[in-house]
mmCIF file of C-alpha atoms and ligand atoms in Angstrom:
data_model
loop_
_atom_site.group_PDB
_atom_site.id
_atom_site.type_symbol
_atom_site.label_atom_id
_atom_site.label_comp_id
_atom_site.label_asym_id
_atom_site.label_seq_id
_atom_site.Cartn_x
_atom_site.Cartn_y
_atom_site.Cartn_z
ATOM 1 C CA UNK A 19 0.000 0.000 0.000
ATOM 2 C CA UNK A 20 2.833 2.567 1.103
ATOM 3 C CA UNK A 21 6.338 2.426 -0.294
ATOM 4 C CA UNK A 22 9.244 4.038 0.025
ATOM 5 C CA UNK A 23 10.610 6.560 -2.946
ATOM 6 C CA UNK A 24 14.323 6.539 -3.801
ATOM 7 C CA UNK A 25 14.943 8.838 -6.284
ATOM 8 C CA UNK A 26 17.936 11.328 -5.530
ATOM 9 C CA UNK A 27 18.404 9.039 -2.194
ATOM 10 C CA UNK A 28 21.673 8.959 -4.108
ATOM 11 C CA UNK A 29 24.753 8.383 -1.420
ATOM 12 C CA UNK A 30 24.815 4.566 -1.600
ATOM 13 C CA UNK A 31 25.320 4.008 2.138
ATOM 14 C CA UNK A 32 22.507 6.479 2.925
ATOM 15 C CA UNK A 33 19.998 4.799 0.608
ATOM 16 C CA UNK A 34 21.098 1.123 1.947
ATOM 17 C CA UNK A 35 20.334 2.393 5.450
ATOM 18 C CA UNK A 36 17.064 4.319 4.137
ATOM 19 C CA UNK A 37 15.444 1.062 2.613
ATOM 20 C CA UNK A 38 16.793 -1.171 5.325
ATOM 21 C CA UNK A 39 15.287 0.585 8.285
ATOM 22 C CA UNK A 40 12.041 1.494 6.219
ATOM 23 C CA UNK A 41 11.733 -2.478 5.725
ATOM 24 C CA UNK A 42 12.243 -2.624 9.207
ATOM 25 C CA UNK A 43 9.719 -0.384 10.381
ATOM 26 C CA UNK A 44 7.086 -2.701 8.246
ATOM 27 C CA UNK A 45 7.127 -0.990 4.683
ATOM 28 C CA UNK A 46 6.544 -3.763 1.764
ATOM 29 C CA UNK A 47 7.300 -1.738 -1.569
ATOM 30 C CA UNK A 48 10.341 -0.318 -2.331
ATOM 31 C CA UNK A 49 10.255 1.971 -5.636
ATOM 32 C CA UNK A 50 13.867 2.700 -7.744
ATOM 33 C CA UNK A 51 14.536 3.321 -11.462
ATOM 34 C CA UNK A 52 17.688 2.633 -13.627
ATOM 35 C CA UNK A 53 17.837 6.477 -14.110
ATOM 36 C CA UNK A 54 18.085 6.782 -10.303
ATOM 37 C CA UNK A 55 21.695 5.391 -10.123
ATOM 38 C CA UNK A 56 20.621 3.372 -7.053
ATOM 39 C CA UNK A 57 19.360 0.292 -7.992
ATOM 40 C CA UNK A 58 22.886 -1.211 -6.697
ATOM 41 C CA UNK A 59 22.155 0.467 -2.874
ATOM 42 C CA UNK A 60 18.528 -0.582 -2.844
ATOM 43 C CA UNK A 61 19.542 -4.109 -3.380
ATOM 44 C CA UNK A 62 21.850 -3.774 -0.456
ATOM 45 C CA UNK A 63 19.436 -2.114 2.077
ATOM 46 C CA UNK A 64 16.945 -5.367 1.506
ATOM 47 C CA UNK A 65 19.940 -7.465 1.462
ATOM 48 C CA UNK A 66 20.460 -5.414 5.047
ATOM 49 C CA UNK A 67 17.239 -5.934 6.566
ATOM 50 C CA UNK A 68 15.609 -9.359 8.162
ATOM 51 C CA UNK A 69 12.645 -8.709 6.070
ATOM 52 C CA UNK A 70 12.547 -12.005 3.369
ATOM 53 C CA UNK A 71 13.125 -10.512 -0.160
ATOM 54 C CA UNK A 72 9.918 -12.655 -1.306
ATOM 55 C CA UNK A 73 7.758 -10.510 1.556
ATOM 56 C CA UNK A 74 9.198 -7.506 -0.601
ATOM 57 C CA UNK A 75 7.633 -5.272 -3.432
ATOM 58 C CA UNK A 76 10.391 -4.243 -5.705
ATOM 59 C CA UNK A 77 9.980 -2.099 -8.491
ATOM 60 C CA UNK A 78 11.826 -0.386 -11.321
ATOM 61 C CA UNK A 79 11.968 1.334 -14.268
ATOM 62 C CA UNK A 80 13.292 1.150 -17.867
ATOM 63 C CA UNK A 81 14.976 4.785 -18.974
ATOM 64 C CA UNK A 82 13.682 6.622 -22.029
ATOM 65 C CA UNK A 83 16.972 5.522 -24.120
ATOM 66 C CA UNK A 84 16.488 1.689 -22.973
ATOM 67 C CA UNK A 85 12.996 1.289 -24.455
ATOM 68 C CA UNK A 86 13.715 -0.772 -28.186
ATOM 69 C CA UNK A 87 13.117 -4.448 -27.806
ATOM 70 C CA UNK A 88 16.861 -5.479 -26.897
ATOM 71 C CA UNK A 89 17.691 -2.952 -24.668
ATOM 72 C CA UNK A 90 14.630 -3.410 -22.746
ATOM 73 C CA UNK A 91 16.223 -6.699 -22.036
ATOM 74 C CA UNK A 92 20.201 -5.732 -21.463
ATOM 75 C CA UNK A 93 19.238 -3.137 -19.151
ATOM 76 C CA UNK A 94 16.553 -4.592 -17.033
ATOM 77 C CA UNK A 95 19.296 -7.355 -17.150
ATOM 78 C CA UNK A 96 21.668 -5.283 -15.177
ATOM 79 C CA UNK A 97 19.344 -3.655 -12.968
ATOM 80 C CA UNK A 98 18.275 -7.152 -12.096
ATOM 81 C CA UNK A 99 22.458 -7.381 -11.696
ATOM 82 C CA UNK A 100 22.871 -4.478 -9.984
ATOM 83 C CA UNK A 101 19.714 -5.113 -7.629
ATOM 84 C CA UNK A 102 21.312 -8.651 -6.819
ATOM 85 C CA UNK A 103 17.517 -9.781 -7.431
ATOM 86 C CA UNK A 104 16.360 -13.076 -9.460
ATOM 87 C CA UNK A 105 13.384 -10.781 -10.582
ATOM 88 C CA UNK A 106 11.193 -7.665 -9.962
ATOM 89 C CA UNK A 107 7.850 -7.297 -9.097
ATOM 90 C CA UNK A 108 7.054 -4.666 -11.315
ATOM 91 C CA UNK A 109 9.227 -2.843 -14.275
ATOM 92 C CA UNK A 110 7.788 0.433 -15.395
ATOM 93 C CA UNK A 111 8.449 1.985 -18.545
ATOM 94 C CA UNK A 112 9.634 4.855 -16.844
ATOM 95 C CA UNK A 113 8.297 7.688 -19.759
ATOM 96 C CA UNK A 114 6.304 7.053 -23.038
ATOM 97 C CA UNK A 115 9.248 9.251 -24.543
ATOM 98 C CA UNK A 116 11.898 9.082 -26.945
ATOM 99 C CA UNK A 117 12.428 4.981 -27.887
ATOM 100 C CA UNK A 118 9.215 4.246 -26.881
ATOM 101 C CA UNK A 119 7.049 2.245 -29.335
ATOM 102 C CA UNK A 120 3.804 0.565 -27.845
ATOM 103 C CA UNK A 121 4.066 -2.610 -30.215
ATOM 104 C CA UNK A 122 8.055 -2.980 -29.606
ATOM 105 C CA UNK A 123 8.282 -1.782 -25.902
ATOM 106 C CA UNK A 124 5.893 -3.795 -24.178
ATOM 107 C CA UNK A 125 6.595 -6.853 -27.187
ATOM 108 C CA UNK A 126 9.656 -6.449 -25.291
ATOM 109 C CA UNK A 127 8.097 -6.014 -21.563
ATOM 110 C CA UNK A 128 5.614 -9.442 -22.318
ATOM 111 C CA UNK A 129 8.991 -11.726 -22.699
ATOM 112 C CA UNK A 130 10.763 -10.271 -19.625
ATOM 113 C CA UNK A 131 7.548 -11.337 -18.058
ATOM 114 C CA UNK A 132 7.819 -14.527 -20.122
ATOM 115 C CA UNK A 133 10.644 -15.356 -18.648
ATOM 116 C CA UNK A 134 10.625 -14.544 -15.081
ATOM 117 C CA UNK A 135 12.540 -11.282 -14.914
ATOM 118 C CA UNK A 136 9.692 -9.482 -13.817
ATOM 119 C CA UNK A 137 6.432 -10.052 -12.101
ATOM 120 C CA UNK A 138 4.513 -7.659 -13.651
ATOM 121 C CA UNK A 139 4.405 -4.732 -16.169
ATOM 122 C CA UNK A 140 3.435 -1.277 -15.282
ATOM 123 C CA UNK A 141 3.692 2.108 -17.276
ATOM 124 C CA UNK A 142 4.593 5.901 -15.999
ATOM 125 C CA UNK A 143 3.454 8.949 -16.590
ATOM 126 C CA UNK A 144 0.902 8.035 -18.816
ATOM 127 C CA UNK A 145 -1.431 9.995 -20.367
ATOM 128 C CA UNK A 146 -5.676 8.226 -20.763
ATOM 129 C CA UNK A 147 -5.031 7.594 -24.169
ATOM 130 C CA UNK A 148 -1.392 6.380 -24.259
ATOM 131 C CA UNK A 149 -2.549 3.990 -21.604
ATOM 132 C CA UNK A 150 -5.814 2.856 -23.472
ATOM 133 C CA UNK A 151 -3.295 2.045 -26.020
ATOM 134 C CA UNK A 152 -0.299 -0.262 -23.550
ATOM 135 C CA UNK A 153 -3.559 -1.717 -21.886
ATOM 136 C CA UNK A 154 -4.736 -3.167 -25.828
ATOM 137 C CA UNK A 155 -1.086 -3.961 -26.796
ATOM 138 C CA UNK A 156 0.130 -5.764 -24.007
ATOM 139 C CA UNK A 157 -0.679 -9.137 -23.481
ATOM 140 C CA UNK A 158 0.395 -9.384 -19.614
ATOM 141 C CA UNK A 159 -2.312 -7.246 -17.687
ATOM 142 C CA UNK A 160 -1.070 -3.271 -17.351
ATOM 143 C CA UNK A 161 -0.666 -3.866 -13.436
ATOM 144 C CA UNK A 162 0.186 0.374 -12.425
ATOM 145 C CA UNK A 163 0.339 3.423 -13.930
ATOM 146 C CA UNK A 164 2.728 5.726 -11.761
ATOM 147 C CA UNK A 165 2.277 9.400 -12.263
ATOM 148 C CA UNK A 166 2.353 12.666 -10.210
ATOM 149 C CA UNK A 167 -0.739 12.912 -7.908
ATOM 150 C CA UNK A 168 -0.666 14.871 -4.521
ATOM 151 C CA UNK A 169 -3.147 17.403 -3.354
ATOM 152 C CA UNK A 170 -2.019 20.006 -5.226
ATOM 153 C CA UNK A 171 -2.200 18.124 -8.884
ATOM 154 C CA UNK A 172 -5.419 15.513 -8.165
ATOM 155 C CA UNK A 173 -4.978 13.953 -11.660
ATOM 156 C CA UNK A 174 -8.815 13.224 -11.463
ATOM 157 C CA UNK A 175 -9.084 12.340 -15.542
ATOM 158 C CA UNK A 176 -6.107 9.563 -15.489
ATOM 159 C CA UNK A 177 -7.395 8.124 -12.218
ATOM 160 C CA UNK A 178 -10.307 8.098 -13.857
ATOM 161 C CA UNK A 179 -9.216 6.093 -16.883
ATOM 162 C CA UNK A 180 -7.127 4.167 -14.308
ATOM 163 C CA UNK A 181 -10.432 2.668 -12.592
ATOM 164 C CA UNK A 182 -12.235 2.221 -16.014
ATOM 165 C CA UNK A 183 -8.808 -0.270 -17.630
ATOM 166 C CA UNK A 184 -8.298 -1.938 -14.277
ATOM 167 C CA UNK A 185 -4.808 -0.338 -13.790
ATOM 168 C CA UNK A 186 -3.841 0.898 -10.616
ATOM 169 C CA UNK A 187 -2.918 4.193 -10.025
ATOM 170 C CA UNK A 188 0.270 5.033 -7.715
ATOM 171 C CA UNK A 189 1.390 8.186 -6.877
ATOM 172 C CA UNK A 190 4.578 9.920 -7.112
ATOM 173 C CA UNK A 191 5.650 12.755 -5.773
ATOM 174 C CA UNK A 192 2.769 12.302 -2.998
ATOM 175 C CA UNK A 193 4.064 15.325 -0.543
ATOM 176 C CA UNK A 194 4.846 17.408 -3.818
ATOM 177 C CA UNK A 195 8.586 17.410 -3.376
ATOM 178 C CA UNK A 196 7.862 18.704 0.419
ATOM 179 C CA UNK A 197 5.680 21.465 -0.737
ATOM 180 C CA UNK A 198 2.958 20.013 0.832
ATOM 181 C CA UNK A 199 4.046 21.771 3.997
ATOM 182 C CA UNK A 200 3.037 25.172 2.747
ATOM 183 C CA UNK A 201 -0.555 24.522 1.634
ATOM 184 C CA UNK A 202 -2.901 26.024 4.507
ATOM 185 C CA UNK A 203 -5.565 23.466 3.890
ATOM 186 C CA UNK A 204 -3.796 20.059 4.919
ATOM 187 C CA UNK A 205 -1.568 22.449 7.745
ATOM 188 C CA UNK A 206 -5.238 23.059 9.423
ATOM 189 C CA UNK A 207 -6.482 19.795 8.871
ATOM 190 C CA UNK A 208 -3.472 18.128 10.508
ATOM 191 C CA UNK A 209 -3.790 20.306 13.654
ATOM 192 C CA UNK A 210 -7.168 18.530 13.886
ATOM 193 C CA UNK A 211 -6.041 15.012 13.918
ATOM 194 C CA UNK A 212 -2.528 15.726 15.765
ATOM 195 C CA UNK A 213 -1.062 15.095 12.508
ATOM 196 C CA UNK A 214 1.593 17.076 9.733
ATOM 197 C CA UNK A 215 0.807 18.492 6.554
ATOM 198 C CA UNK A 216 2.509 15.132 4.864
ATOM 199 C CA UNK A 217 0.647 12.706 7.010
ATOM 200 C CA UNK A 218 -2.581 14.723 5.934
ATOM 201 C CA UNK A 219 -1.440 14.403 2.106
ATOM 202 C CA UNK A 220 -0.601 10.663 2.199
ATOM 203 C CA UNK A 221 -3.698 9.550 4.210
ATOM 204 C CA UNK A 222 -6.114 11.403 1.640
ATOM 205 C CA UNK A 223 -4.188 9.327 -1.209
ATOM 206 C CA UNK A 224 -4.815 6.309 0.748
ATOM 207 C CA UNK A 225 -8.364 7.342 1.509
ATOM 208 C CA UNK A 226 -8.836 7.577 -2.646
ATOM 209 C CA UNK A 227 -7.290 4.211 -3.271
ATOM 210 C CA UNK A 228 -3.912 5.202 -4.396
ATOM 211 C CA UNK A 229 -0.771 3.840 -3.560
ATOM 212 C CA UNK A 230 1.843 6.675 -2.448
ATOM 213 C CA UNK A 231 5.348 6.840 -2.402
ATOM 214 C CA UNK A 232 7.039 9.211 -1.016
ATOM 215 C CA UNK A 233 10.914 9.187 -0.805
ATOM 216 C CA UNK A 234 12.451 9.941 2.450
ATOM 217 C CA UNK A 235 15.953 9.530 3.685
ATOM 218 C CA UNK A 236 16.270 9.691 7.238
ATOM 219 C CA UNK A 237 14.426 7.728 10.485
ATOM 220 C CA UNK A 238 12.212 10.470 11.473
ATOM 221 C CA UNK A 239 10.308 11.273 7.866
ATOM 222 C CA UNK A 240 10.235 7.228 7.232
ATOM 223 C CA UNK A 241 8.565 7.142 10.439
ATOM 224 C CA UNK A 242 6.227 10.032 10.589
ATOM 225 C CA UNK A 243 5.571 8.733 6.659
ATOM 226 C CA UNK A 244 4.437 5.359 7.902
ATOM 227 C CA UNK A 245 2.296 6.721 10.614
ATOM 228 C CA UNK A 246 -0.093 8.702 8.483
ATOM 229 C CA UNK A 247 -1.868 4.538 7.938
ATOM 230 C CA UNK A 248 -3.076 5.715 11.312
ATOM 231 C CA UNK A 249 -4.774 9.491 10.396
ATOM 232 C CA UNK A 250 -8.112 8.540 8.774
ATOM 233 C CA UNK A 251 -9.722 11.682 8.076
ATOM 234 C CA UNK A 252 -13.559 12.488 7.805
ATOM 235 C CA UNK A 253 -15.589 12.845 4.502
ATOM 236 C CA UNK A 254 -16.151 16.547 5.053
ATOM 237 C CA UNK A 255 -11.884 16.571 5.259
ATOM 238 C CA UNK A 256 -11.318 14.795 2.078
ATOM 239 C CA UNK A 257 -13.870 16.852 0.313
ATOM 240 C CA UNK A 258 -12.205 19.769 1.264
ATOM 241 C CA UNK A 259 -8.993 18.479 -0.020
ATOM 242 C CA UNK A 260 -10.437 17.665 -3.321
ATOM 243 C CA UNK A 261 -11.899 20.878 -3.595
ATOM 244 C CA UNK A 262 -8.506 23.245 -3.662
ATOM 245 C CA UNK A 263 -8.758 25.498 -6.302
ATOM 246 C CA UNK A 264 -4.815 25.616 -7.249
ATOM 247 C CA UNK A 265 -2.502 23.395 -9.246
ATOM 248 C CA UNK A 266 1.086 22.640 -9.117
ATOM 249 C CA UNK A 267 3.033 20.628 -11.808
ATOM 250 C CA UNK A 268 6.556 19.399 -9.600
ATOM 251 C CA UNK A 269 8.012 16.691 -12.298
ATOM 252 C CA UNK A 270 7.330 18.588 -15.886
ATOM 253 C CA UNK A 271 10.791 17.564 -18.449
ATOM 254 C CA UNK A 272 9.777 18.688 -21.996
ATOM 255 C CA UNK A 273 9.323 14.930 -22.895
ATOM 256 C CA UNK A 274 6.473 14.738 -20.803
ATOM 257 C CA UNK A 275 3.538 13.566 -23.137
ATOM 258 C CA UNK A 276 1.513 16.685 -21.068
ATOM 259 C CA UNK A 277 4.186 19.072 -23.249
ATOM 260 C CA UNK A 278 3.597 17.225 -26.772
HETATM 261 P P1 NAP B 305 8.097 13.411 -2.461
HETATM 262 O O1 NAP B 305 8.049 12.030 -1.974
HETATM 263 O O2 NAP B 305 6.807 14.135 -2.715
HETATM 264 O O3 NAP B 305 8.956 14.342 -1.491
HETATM 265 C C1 NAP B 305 10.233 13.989 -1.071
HETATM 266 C C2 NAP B 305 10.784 15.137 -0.244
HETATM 267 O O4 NAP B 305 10.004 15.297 0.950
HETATM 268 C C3 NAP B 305 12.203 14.877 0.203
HETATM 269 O O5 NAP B 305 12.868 16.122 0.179
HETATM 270 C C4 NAP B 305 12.047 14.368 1.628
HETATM 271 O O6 NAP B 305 13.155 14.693 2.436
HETATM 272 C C5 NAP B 305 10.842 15.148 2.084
HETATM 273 N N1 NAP B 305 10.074 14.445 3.119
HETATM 274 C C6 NAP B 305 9.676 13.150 3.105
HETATM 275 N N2 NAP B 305 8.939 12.871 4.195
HETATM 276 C C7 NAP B 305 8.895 13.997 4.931
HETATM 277 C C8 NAP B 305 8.296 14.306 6.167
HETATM 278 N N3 NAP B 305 7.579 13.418 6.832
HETATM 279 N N4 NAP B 305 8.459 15.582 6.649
HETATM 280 C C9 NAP B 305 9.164 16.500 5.950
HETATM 281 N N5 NAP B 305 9.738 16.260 4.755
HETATM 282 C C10 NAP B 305 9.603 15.014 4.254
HETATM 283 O O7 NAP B 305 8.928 13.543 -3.835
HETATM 284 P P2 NAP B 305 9.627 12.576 -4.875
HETATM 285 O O8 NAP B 305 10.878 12.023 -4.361
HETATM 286 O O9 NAP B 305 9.656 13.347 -6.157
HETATM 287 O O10 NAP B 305 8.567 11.391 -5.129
HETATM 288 C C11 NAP B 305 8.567 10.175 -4.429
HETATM 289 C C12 NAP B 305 9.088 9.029 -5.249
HETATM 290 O O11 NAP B 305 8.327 8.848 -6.439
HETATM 291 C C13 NAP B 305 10.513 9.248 -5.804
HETATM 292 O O12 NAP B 305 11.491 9.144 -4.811
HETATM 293 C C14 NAP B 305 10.551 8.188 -6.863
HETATM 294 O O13 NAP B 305 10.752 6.905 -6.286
HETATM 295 C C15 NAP B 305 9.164 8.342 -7.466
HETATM 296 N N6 NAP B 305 9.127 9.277 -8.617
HETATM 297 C C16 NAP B 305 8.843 8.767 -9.849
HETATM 298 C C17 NAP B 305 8.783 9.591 -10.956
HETATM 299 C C18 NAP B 305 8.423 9.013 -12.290
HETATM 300 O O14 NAP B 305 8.639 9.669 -13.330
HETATM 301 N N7 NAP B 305 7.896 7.812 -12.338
HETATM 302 C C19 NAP B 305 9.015 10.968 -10.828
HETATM 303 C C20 NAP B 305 9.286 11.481 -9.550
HETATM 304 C C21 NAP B 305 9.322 10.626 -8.473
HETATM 305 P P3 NAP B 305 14.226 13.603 2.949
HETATM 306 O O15 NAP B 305 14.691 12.845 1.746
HETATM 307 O O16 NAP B 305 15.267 14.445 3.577
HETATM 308 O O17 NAP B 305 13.550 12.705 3.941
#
């Protein structure tokens, strides 16, 4: 349900010791990406922890330049390598961008799925029709679309299109890059429930059936993270969340199918 982000958790002994003591603490999903440049320390921090790597949700991502049929495989190859992992749970094509081709890609994706390298198949930043499209191509089931979604981008039309083609939507960039803490509706809604501004952010994703995963480093934001499972907040709350009247973009590269 909640996982742990990675991306610029970049200092390889930092990032072991990040995903090690979020295992720990009882988080099951741990998210990376081959353009992270960490796949190497995320394999070490579940390596680190007692947690079983088959009680573990690991997912990754193919880069924009990796997405033609044999390079799908070579790289996801060596993350597999560099993750010290048999197989992943899911593999993302990280961006419809650049070397993606629907046909060829996820061609590609089905025999890594074929063949045991991954679990699962799952797209990212995705746009309704572009995932209309993987969820006709692919063979294996589209298991996740992974795109921006936090209070102050809801992302109500692709979650919509999520629910209708049976993917799931998970959320990235679920405390908008630590913005969250400077929007006056979640600050006065977590003074209600004893609760911060994130914890108020990541319990309305769970509330609307999204999975969020927001990267933190140290004990204390792992921590307070995992606690928002415990903030449950009222209708009236979530309402009021859904109803802010201002947007803010935080991941927006000029390959993003938004900027076609
Ligand atoms: P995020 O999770 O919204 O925010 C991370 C920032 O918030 C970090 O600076 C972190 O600091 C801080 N933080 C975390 N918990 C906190 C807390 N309880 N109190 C105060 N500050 C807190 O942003 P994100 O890293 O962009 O997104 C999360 C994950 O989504 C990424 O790590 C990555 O795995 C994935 N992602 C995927 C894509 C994609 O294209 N598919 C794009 C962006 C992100 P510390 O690190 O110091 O704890």
């Amino acid at each position: 349900m909640l996982g742990l982000g990675t991306w610029k958790n970049s200092d390889p002994e930092e990032c072991a010791e990040s995903v090690a003591t979020a295992l720990e603490m009882g988080y099951r999903h741990i998210d990376t990406a081959q353009a992270y440049g960490n796949e190497a320390a995320v394999g070490a921090g579940i390596e680190r922890s007692a947690v079983d790597r088959e009680d573990v949700f690991v997912a990754t991502k193919v880069w924009i330049d990796n997405l033609a049929p044999d390079d799908v495989l070579s790289s996801t190859e060596a993350s597999l390598d560099r993750l010290g992992l048999e197989c992943v749970d899911l593999l993302y094509v990280h961006w419809p961008a650049r070397t993606y081709d629907p046909d060829a890609t996820l061609g590609a994706f089905n025999g890594l799925v074929d063949d045991g390298l991954t679990r699962a198949i799952g797209v990212s930043n995705f746009e309704p029709d572009q995932l209309a499209e993987a969820v006709e191509r692919s063979a294996a089931p589209i298991l996740a679309n992974q795109i921006e979604i936090h209070p102050l981008l809801r992302q109500e039309a692709i979650r919509e299109a999520c629910a209708e083609l049976g993917v799931e939507p998970v959320a990235y960039s679920p405390l908008a890059r630590g913005d969250v803490f400077d929007v006056p509706e979640l600050q006065s809604i977590g003074d209600a429930h004893d609760a911060s501004a994130a914890q108020v952010a990541l319990a309305w994703l769970r509330q609307s059936g999204i999975t969020a995963i927001p990267k933190a480093t140290g004990e204390t934001h792992i921590r307070e993270n995992w606690a928002s499972l415990a903030v449950s907040l009222t209708a009236d709350e979530l309402e009021r969340i859904d109803g802010i009247d201002r947007t803010d973009r935080k991941v927006d590269p000029g390959f993003g199918p938004w900027n076609a």
